Coordinates of N, CA and C in Angstrom, one line a residue:
M1 N 1.2 2.8 -1.7 CA 2.4 3.5 -1.6 C 2.7 3.6 -0.1
L2 N 3.3 4.7 0.3 CA 3.7 5.0 1.7 C 5.0 4.4 2.0
G3 N 5.3 4.1 3.2 CA 6.6 3.6 3.6 C 7.0 4.2 4.9
A4 N 8.3 4.0 5.2 CA 8.8 4.7 6.4 C 9.2 6.1 6.0
M5 N 8.1 6.8 5.7 CA 8.3 8.2 5.2 C 7.5 9.1 6.2
R6 N 8.0 10.3 6.4 CA 7.4 11.3 7.2 C 6.9 12.4 6.3
Y7 N 5.7 12.9 6.7 CA 5.1 14.1 5.9 C 4.6 15.0 6.9
S8 N 5.0 16.2 6.8 CA 4.6 17.4 7.7 C 4.4 16.9 9.1
R9 N 3.8 17.7 9.9 CA 3.8 17.5 11.3 C 3.3 16.1 11.8
A10 N 2.1 15.9 11.6 CA 1.5 14.7 12.2 C 1.4 13.5 11.3
L11 N 1.9 13.7 10.0 CA 1.6 12.7 9.0 C 2.7 11.7 8.9
Y12 N 2.7 10.7 9.8 CA 3.5 9.5 9.6 C 2.5 8.4 9.4
I13 N 2.4 7.9 8.2 CA 1.4 6.9 7.9 C 1.9 5.5 8.4
A14 N 1.3 5.1 9.5 CA 1.9 3.9 10.1 C 1.1 2.7 9.6
V15 N 1.2 2.4 8.3 CA 0.6 1.2 7.8 C 1.6 0.1 7.6
G16 N 2.7 0.1 8.0 CA 3.6 -0.9 8.3 C 4.8 -0.9 7.5
F17 N 5.5 -0.3 7.4 CA 6.0 -1.4 6.7 C 6.3 -1.2 5.3
L18 N 5.9 -0.2 4.7 CA 5.7 -0.1 3.3 C 7.0 -0.3 2.5
V19 N 7.9 0.6 2.7 CA 9.0 0.6 1.8 C 10.2 -0.1 2.3
F20 N 10.6 0.2 3.5 CA 11.9 -0.2 3.9 C 11.9 -1.6 4.6
A21 N 10.8 -2.3 4.5 CA 10.7 -3.6 5.0 C 9.7 -4.4 4.2
V22 N 10.0 -5.6 3.9 CA 9.1 -6.4 3.1 C 8.5 -7.4 4.0
P23 N 7.2 -7.6 4.1 CA 6.6 -8.6 5.0 C 7.1 -10.0 4.6
S24 N 7.1 -10.8 5.6 CA 7.6 -12.2 5.4 C 6.8 -12.8 4.4
L25 N 7.4 -13.6 3.5 CA 6.7 -14.3 2.5 C 6.6 -15.8 2.8
A26 N 6.7 -16.1 4.1 CA 6.5 -17.5 4.5 C 5.1 -18.0 4.2
R27 N 5.0 -19.2 3.8 CA 3.7 -19.7 3.3 C 2.9 -20.2 4.5
D28 N 2.6 -19.3 5.4 CA 1.7 -19.7 6.5 C 0.8 -18.5 6.7
G29 N 0.0 -18.5 7.8 CA -0.9 -17.4 8.0 C -2.3 -17.7 7.6
A30 N -2.9 -16.7 7.0 CA -4.4 -16.8 6.7 C -4.8 -18.0 5.9
E31 N -3.9 -18.3 4.9 CA -4.4 -19.3 4.0 C -4.5 -20.7 4.6
T32 N -3.8 -20.9 5.7 CA -3.8 -22.2 6.3 C -5.2 -22.5 6.9
T33 N -6.0 -21.5 7.1 CA -7.3 -21.7 7.7 C -8.4 -21.9 6.7
I34 N -8.1 -21.9 5.4 CA -9.0 -22.1 4.4 C -9.1 -23.5 3.9
P35 N -10.2 -24.1 3.9 CA -10.3 -25.5 3.4 C -9.8 -25.6 2.0
L36 N -9.2 -26.8 1.8 CA -8.6 -27.1 0.4 C -9.7 -27.1 -0.6
K37 N -9.6 -26.4 -1.7 CA -10.6 -26.3 -2.7 C -9.8 -26.4 -4.0
N38 N -10.6 -26.5 -5.1 CA -10.0 -26.4 -6.4 C -9.8 -25.0 -6.8
L39 N -8.9 -24.3 -6.1 CA -8.7 -22.8 -6.4 C -7.3 -22.6 -6.8
S40 N -7.0 -21.6 -7.6 CA -5.7 -21.2 -7.9 C -5.1 -20.5 -6.6
A41 N -3.7 -20.4 -6.7 CA -3.1 -19.7 -5.6 C -3.6 -18.2 -5.4
Q42 N -3.8 -17.6 -6.6 CA -4.4 -16.2 -6.6 C -5.8 -16.2 -6.0
E43 N -6.6 -17.2 -6.3 CA -8.0 -17.2 -5.8 C -7.9 -17.4 -4.3
I44 N -7.0 -18.3 -3.8 CA -6.9 -18.5 -2.4 C -6.5 -17.2 -1.7
R45 N -5.5 -16.5 -2.3 CA -5.1 -15.2 -1.7 C -6.2 -14.2 -1.6
E46 N -7.0 -14.2 -2.7 CA -8.2 -13.2 -2.7 C -9.2 -13.6 -1.6
E47 N -9.4 -14.9 -1.4 CA -10.4 -15.3 -0.4 C -9.8 -14.9 1.0
S48 N -8.5 -15.1 1.2 CA -7.9 -14.8 2.4 C -8.0 -13.3 2.7
L49 N -7.7 -12.5 1.6 CA -7.8 -11.0 1.8 C -9.2 -10.6 2.1
D50 N -10.2 -11.2 1.5 CA -11.6 -10.8 1.8 C -11.9 -11.0 3.3
R51 N -11.4 -12.1 3.9 CA -11.6 -12.4 5.3 C -10.8 -11.4 6.1
L52 N -9.6 -11.1 5.7 CA -8.8 -10.2 6.5 C -9.3 -8.8 6.5
F53 N -9.8 -8.3 5.4 CA -10.4 -7.0 5.4 C -11.7 -6.9 6.2
A54 N -12.4 -8.0 6.2 CA -13.6 -8.0 7.1 C -13.2 -7.9 8.6
S55 N -12.1 -8.6 8.9 CA -11.6 -8.6 10.3 C -11.0 -7.2 10.6
L56 N -10.3 -6.6 9.6 CA -9.7 -5.3 9.8 C -10.7 -4.3 10.2
R57 N -11.8 -4.3 9.5 CA -12.9 -3.3 9.8 C -13.5 -3.5 11.2
K58 N -13.4 -4.7 11.7 CA -14.0 -5.0 13.0 C -13.0 -5.1 14.1
A59 N -11.8 -4.8 13.8 CA -10.7 -5.0 14.8 C -11.0 -4.3 16.1
S60 N -10.9 -4.9 17.2 CA -11.3 -4.4 18.5 C -10.2 -3.6 19.2
G61 N -9.0 -3.6 18.7 CA -8.0 -2.8 19.3 C -6.8 -2.6 18.4
E62 N -5.8 -1.8 18.8 CA -4.7 -1.5 18.0 C -3.8 -2.7 17.6
Q63 N -3.6 -3.6 18.6 CA -2.8 -4.7 18.4 C -3.4 -5.7 17.4
A64 N -4.7 -5.9 17.5 CA -5.4 -6.8 16.6 C -5.4 -6.2 15.2
A65 N -5.6 -4.9 15.1 CA -5.6 -4.2 13.8 C -4.3 -4.4 13.1
K66 N -3.2 -4.1 13.9 CA -1.9 -4.2 13.4 C -1.5 -5.6 12.9
A67 N -1.9 -6.6 13.6 CA -1.7 -8.0 13.2 C -2.4 -8.3 11.9
T68 N -3.6 -7.8 11.8 CA -4.4 -8.1 10.5 C -3.7 -7.3 9.4
E69 N -3.3 -6.1 9.6 CA -2.6 -5.3 8.5 C -1.4 -6.0 8.0
E70 N -0.6 -6.6 9.0 CA 0.6 -7.2 8.6 C 0.3 -8.5 7.7
K71 N -0.8 -9.2 8.0 CA -1.2 -10.3 7.2 C -1.6 -9.9 5.8
I72 N -2.3 -8.7 5.7 CA -2.7 -8.2 4.4 C -1.5 -7.8 3.6
W73 N -0.5 -7.1 4.2 CA 0.7 -6.8 3.5 C 1.5 -8.0 3.0
E74 N 1.5 -9.0 3.9 CA 2.2 -10.3 3.5 C 1.5 -10.9 2.3
L75 N 0.2 -10.9 2.2 CA -0.4 -11.5 1.0 C -0.2 -10.6 -0.2
W76 N -0.3 -9.3 0.0 CA 0.0 -8.4 -1.2 C 1.4 -8.6 -1.7
S77 N 2.3 -9.0 -0.9 CA 3.7 -9.2 -1.4 C 3.9 -10.5 -2.1
R78 N 2.9 -11.4 -2.0 CA 3.1 -12.7 -2.6 C 2.7 -12.6 -4.1
S79 N 3.3 -13.6 -4.8 CA 3.0 -13.7 -6.3 C 3.0 -15.1 -6.6
D80 N 2.4 -15.5 -7.7 CA 2.4 -16.8 -8.2 C 3.8 -17.2 -8.6
S81 N 4.7 -16.2 -8.8 CA 6.1 -16.4 -9.2 C 7.0 -16.2 -8.0
A82 N 7.7 -17.2 -7.6 CA 8.8 -17.0 -6.6 C 9.8 -16.0 -7.0
T83 N 10.1 -16.0 -8.3 CA 11.1 -15.1 -8.8 C 10.7 -13.7 -8.6
A84 N 9.4 -13.4 -8.9 CA 8.9 -12.0 -8.7 C 9.0 -11.6 -7.2
E85 N 8.7 -12.5 -6.3 CA 8.8 -12.2 -4.9 C 10.3 -11.9 -4.5
V86 N 11.2 -12.7 -5.0 CA 12.6 -12.4 -4.7 C 13.1 -11.1 -5.2
L87 N 12.7 -10.8 -6.5 CA 13.0 -9.5 -7.1 C 12.4 -8.3 -6.3
L88 N 11.2 -8.5 -5.9 CA 10.6 -7.4 -5.1 C 11.4 -7.2 -3.8
G89 N 11.8 -8.2 -3.2 CA 12.6 -8.1 -2.0 C 13.9 -7.3 -2.3
Q90 N 14.6 -7.7 -3.4 CA 15.8 -7.0 -3.8 C 15.5 -5.5 -4.1
A91 N 14.4 -5.2 -4.7 CA 14.1 -3.8 -5.0 C 13.9 -3.0 -3.7
V92 N 13.3 -3.6 -2.7 CA 13.1 -2.9 -1.5 C 14.4 -2.7 -0.7
V93 N 15.3 -3.7 -0.8 CA 16.6 -3.6 -0.1 C 17.3 -2.4 -0.8
A94 N 17.3 -2.4 -2.1 CA 18.0 -1.3 -2.9 C 17.4 0.0 -2.5
M95 N 16.1 0.1 -2.4 CA 15.4 1.4 -2.0 C 15.9 1.8 -0.6
G96 N 15.9 0.9 0.3 CA 16.3 1.2 1.6 C 17.8 1.7 1.7
A97 N 18.6 1.2 0.8 CA 20.0 1.6 0.7 C 20.2 2.9 -0.1
A98 N 19.1 3.5 -0.5 CA 19.1 4.7 -1.4 C 19.7 4.5 -2.7
D99 N 19.7 3.2 -3.2 CA 20.1 2.9 -4.5 C 18.9 2.9 -5.4
N100 N 18.4 4.1 -5.7 CA 17.2 4.3 -6.4 C 17.2 3.8 -7.9
A101 N 18.4 4.0 -8.5 CA 18.5 3.5 -9.9 C 18.4 2.0 -10.0
A102 N 19.0 1.3 -9.0 CA 18.9 -0.2 -9.0 C 17.5 -0.6 -8.7
S103 N 16.9 0.0 -7.7 CA 15.6 -0.4 -7.3 C 14.6 -0.2 -8.5
L104 N 14.7 1.0 -9.2 CA 13.8 1.2 -10.3 C 14.0 0.2 -11.4
E105 N 15.3 -0.2 -11.7 CA 15.6 -1.1 -12.7 C 14.9 -2.5 -12.4
I106 N 15.0 -2.9 -11.2 CA 14.4 -4.2 -10.7 C 12.9 -4.1 -10.8
L107 N 12.3 -3.0 -10.4 CA 10.9 -2.9 -10.4 C 10.3 -2.8 -11.8
D108 N 11.1 -2.1 -12.7 CA 10.7 -2.1 -14.1 C 10.7 -3.5 -14.7
R109 N 11.7 -4.3 -14.3 CA 11.7 -5.7 -14.8 C 10.6 -6.6 -14.3
I110 N 10.3 -6.4 -13.0 CA 9.2 -7.2 -12.4 C 7.9 -6.8 -13.2
I111 N 7.6 -5.5 -13.3 CA 6.3 -5.1 -13.9 C 6.2 -5.5 -15.3
A112 N 7.3 -5.5 -16.1 CA 7.3 -5.9 -17.5 C 7.0 -7.4 -17.6
A113 N 7.5 -8.2 -16.6 CA 7.3 -9.7 -16.7 C 6.0 -10.1 -16.0
Y114 N 5.6 -9.4 -15.0 CA 4.4 -9.7 -14.2 C 3.5 -8.5 -14.0
P115 N 2.9 -8.1 -15.0 CA 2.1 -6.8 -15.0 C 0.9 -6.8 -14.0
T116 N 0.5 -8.0 -13.6 CA -0.6 -8.0 -12.6 C -0.2 -8.1 -11.2
Y117 N 1.1 -7.9 -10.9 CA 1.6 -8.0 -9.6 C 1.5 -6.6 -9.0
A118 N 0.4 -6.4 -8.3 CA 0.0 -5.0 -7.8 C 1.1 -4.5 -6.9
E119 N 1.7 -5.3 -6.0 CA 2.7 -4.7 -5.1 C 3.9 -4.2 -5.7
A120 N 4.3 -4.8 -6.9 CA 5.4 -4.2 -7.6 C 5.1 -2.8 -8.1
W121 N 3.9 -2.6 -8.6 CA 3.4 -1.3 -9.0 C 3.5 -0.3 -7.8
N122 N 3.0 -0.8 -6.6 CA 2.9 0.0 -5.5 C 4.3 0.4 -5.0
K123 N 5.3 -0.5 -5.0 CA 6.6 -0.2 -4.6 C 7.3 0.8 -5.6
R124 N 7.0 0.7 -6.9 CA 7.5 1.7 -7.8 C 6.8 3.0 -7.6
A125 N 5.6 3.0 -7.3 CA 4.9 4.3 -7.0 C 5.6 5.0 -5.8
T126 N 5.9 4.2 -4.8 CA 6.6 4.7 -3.6 C 8.0 5.3 -4.0
L127 N 8.7 4.6 -4.8 CA 10.0 5.0 -5.2 C 9.9 6.3 -6.0
H128 N 9.0 6.4 -6.9 CA 8.8 7.7 -7.6 C 8.4 8.8 -6.7
F129 N 7.6 8.5 -5.7 CA 7.2 9.6 -4.7 C 8.5 10.0 -4.0
M130 N 9.3 9.1 -3.6 CA 10.5 9.4 -2.8 C 11.5 10.3 -3.6
I131 N 11.5 10.1 -4.9 CA 12.5 11.0 -5.7 C 11.8 12.2 -6.3
G132 N 10.5 12.4 -6.0 CA 9.8 13.6 -6.4 C 9.1 13.5 -7.7
N133 N 9.0 12.3 -8.3 CA 8.2 12.1 -9.6 C 6.8 11.9 -9.3
Y134 N 6.1 13.0 -8.8 CA 4.7 12.8 -8.3 C 3.7 12.3 -9.3
N135 N 3.8 12.9 -10.5 CA 2.8 12.5 -11.5 C 3.0 11.0 -12.0
T136 N 4.3 10.6 -12.1 CA 4.5 9.2 -12.4 C 4.1 8.3 -11.3
S137 N 4.3 8.7 -10.1 CA 3.8 8.0 -8.9 C 2.3 7.8 -8.9
L138 N 1.6 8.9 -9.2 CA 0.1 8.8 -9.3 C -0.3 7.9 -10.4
S139 N 0.4 7.8 -11.5 CA 0.1 6.9 -12.6 C 0.2 5.5 -12.1
D140 N 1.3 5.2 -11.4 CA 1.5 3.8 -10.9 C 0.4 3.5 -9.8
I141 N 0.1 4.5 -9.0 CA -1.0 4.3 -8.0 C -2.3 3.9 -8.7
E142 N -2.6 4.5 -9.8 CA -3.9 4.2 -10.5 C -3.8 2.7 -10.9
K143 N -2.7 2.2 -11.3 CA -2.6 0.8 -11.7 C -2.7 -0.1 -10.5
V144 N -2.1 0.3 -9.4 CA -2.3 -0.5 -8.2 C -3.8 -0.7 -7.9
L145 N -4.5 0.5 -7.9 CA -5.9 0.4 -7.5 C -6.8 -0.3 -8.6
D146 N -6.3 -0.3 -9.8 CA -7.0 -1.1 -10.8 C -6.9 -2.6 -10.4
L147 N -5.8 -3.0 -9.9 CA -5.5 -4.4 -9.6 C -6.0 -4.7 -8.2
E148 N -6.0 -3.8 -7.3 CA -6.4 -4.0 -5.9 C -7.0 -2.7 -5.4
P149 N -8.4 -2.6 -5.6 CA -9.0 -1.3 -5.2 C -9.0 -1.1 -3.7
R150 N -8.7 -2.1 -2.9 CA -8.7 -1.9 -1.4 C -7.3 -1.5 -0.9
H151 N -6.4 -1.2 -1.8 CA -5.0 -1.0 -1.3 C -4.9 0.3 -0.6
F152 N -5.1 0.2 0.7 CA -5.1 1.5 1.6 C -3.7 2.2 1.5
G153 N -2.7 1.5 1.3 CA -1.4 2.1 1.2 C -1.3 3.0 0.0
A154 N -1.8 2.5 -1.1 CA -1.8 3.3 -2.4 C -2.7 4.5 -2.2
L155 N -3.9 4.3 -1.6 CA -4.8 5.4 -1.4 C -4.2 6.5 -0.5
A156 N -3.6 6.1 0.5 CA -3.0 7.1 1.4 C -1.8 7.7 0.7
G157 N -1.0 7.0 -0.1 CA 0.0 7.6 -0.8 C -0.4 8.6 -1.8
R158 N -1.6 8.4 -2.4 CA -2.2 9.4 -3.3 C -2.5 10.6 -2.5
G159 N -3.0 10.5 -1.3 CA -3.3 11.6 -0.5 C -2.1 12.4 -0.2
M160 N -1.0 11.7 0.1 CA 0.3 12.4 0.4 C 0.7 13.2 -0.8
I161 N 0.6 12.7 -2.0 CA 1.1 13.4 -3.2 C 0.2 14.7 -3.4
Y162 N -1.1 14.5 -3.2 CA -2.0 15.6 -3.4 C -1.7 16.7 -2.4
Q163 N -1.3 16.3 -1.1 CA -0.9 17.3 -0.2 C 0.3 18.1 -0.6
R164 N 1.3 17.3 -1.1 CA 2.5 18.0 -1.6 C 2.2 18.9 -2.7
Q165 N 1.2 18.6 -3.5 CA 0.8 19.5 -4.7 C -0.1 20.6 -4.3
G166 N -0.5 20.6 -3.0 CA -1.4 21.7 -2.6 C -2.9 21.4 -3.0
K167 N -3.2 20.2 -3.3 CA -4.6 19.9 -3.7 C -5.3 19.3 -2.5
W168 N -5.7 20.2 -1.7 CA -6.2 19.8 -0.4 C -7.5 19.0 -0.4
S169 N -8.4 19.4 -1.2 CA -9.7 18.6 -1.3 C -9.5 17.2 -1.8
E170 N -8.6 17.1 -2.9 CA -8.3 15.8 -3.4 C -7.5 14.9 -2.4
A171 N -6.7 15.6 -1.6 CA -5.9 14.8 -0.6 C -6.9 14.3 0.5
L172 N -7.8 15.2 0.9 CA -8.8 14.8 1.9 C -9.6 13.6 1.4
S173 N -10.1 13.7 0.2 CA -10.9 12.6 -0.4 C -10.1 11.3 -0.4
A174 N -8.8 11.3 -0.8 CA -8.0 10.1 -0.9 C -7.8 9.5 0.5
F175 N -7.5 10.4 1.5 CA -7.3 9.9 2.8 C -8.6 9.2 3.4
R176 N -9.7 9.9 3.1 CA -11.0 9.3 3.6 C -11.2 7.9 2.9
E177 N -10.9 7.8 1.7 CA -11.1 6.5 1.0 C -10.1 5.5 1.6
A178 N -8.9 5.9 1.9 CA -8.0 5.0 2.6 C -8.6 4.5 3.9
L179 N -9.1 5.4 4.7 CA -9.7 5.0 6.0 C -10.9 4.1 5.8
S180 N -11.6 4.3 4.7 CA -12.8 3.4 4.5 C -12.4 1.9 4.3
M181 N -11.1 1.8 3.8 CA -10.6 0.4 3.7 C -9.9 -0.1 4.9
N182 N -9.2 0.8 5.6 CA -8.5 0.5 6.8 C -8.7 1.7 7.8
P183 N -9.7 1.6 8.7 CA -9.9 2.7 9.6 C -9.0 2.8 10.8
N184 N -7.9 2.1 10.8 CA -7.0 2.0 11.9 C -5.7 2.8 11.7
M185 N -5.5 3.6 10.7 CA -4.3 4.3 10.4 C -4.3 5.6 11.1
A186 N -3.5 5.7 12.2 CA -3.5 6.9 13.0 C -3.0 8.1 12.2
G187 N -2.0 7.9 11.4 CA -1.4 9.1 10.7 C -2.4 9.6 9.7
V188 N -3.1 8.7 9.0 CA -4.1 9.2 8.1 C -5.3 9.9 8.8
K189 N -5.7 9.4 9.9 CA -6.7 10.1 10.7 C -6.3 11.5 11.0
N190 N -5.1 11.6 11.5 CA -4.5 13.0 11.8 C -4.6 13.9 10.6
A191 N -4.2 13.3 9.4 CA -4.2 14.1 8.2 C -5.6 14.6 7.8
V192 N -6.6 13.7 8.0 CA -8.0 14.0 7.7 C -8.4 15.1 8.7
Q193 N -8.1 15.1 9.9 CA -8.4 16.1 10.9 C -7.8 17.5 10.5
E194 N -6.6 17.5 10.1 CA -5.9 18.7 9.7 C -6.5 19.3 8.4
L195 N -6.8 18.4 7.5 CA -7.4 18.9 6.2 C -8.8 19.4 6.4
S196 N -9.5 18.7 7.2 CA -10.9 19.1 7.5 C -11.0 20.4 8.1
K197 N -10.0 20.7 9.1 CA -10.0 22.0 9.7 C -9.6 23.0 8.7
R198 N -8.7 22.7 7.8 CA -8.3 23.7 6.8 C -9.5 24.1 5.9
E199 N -10.3 23.1 5.6 CA -11.5 23.4 4.7 C -12.5 24.3 5.5
Q200 N -12.6 24.0 6.8 CA -13.5 24.8 7.6 C -13.1 26.3 7.8
D201 N -11.8 26.4 7.8 CA -11.2 27.7 8.0 C -11.2 28.6 6.7
I202 N -11.4 27.9 5.6 CA -11.4 28.7 4.3 C -12.7 29.5 4.1

């Protein structure tokens, strides 16, 4: 989940990009470094993601981490179906224009036709968060994580919802799990510090 959304004082989750911009879907980047094998497009993406997550955890600086995050988001936005990718882009444009009904209709169509497209579930979770449907958003987040357990955007989004619901311990746990996948999210780190202090003060 997440997006260009602000939450309380320090919580701007800067994981790129989430809602109001779709990463480029150009067919370049990490996959070009992988030797040709008898792999499906999905298997190639998974291999690329494995390498990128290993790099993300070892990133030596903010610029390197951001570049790696962007590549991960790009791969998450890809699908075996060009139609699904185009529709996802349309849904994000509609979301950015505050046309929530149109965005939801498109995302519902994508998920019905391509139920293993994790990023469609993630964008719908984000949309439900934006319009205050927190429990529905959590349900979609669970599906995202079933399909992609490393999805730090969905994990951080779950933390944001728990914060809104006043579930401080659950929020802290979700944010910590997000950081275990991507330790470079400054907004999530700030949220962890605030929530940890809250726990200590209780």
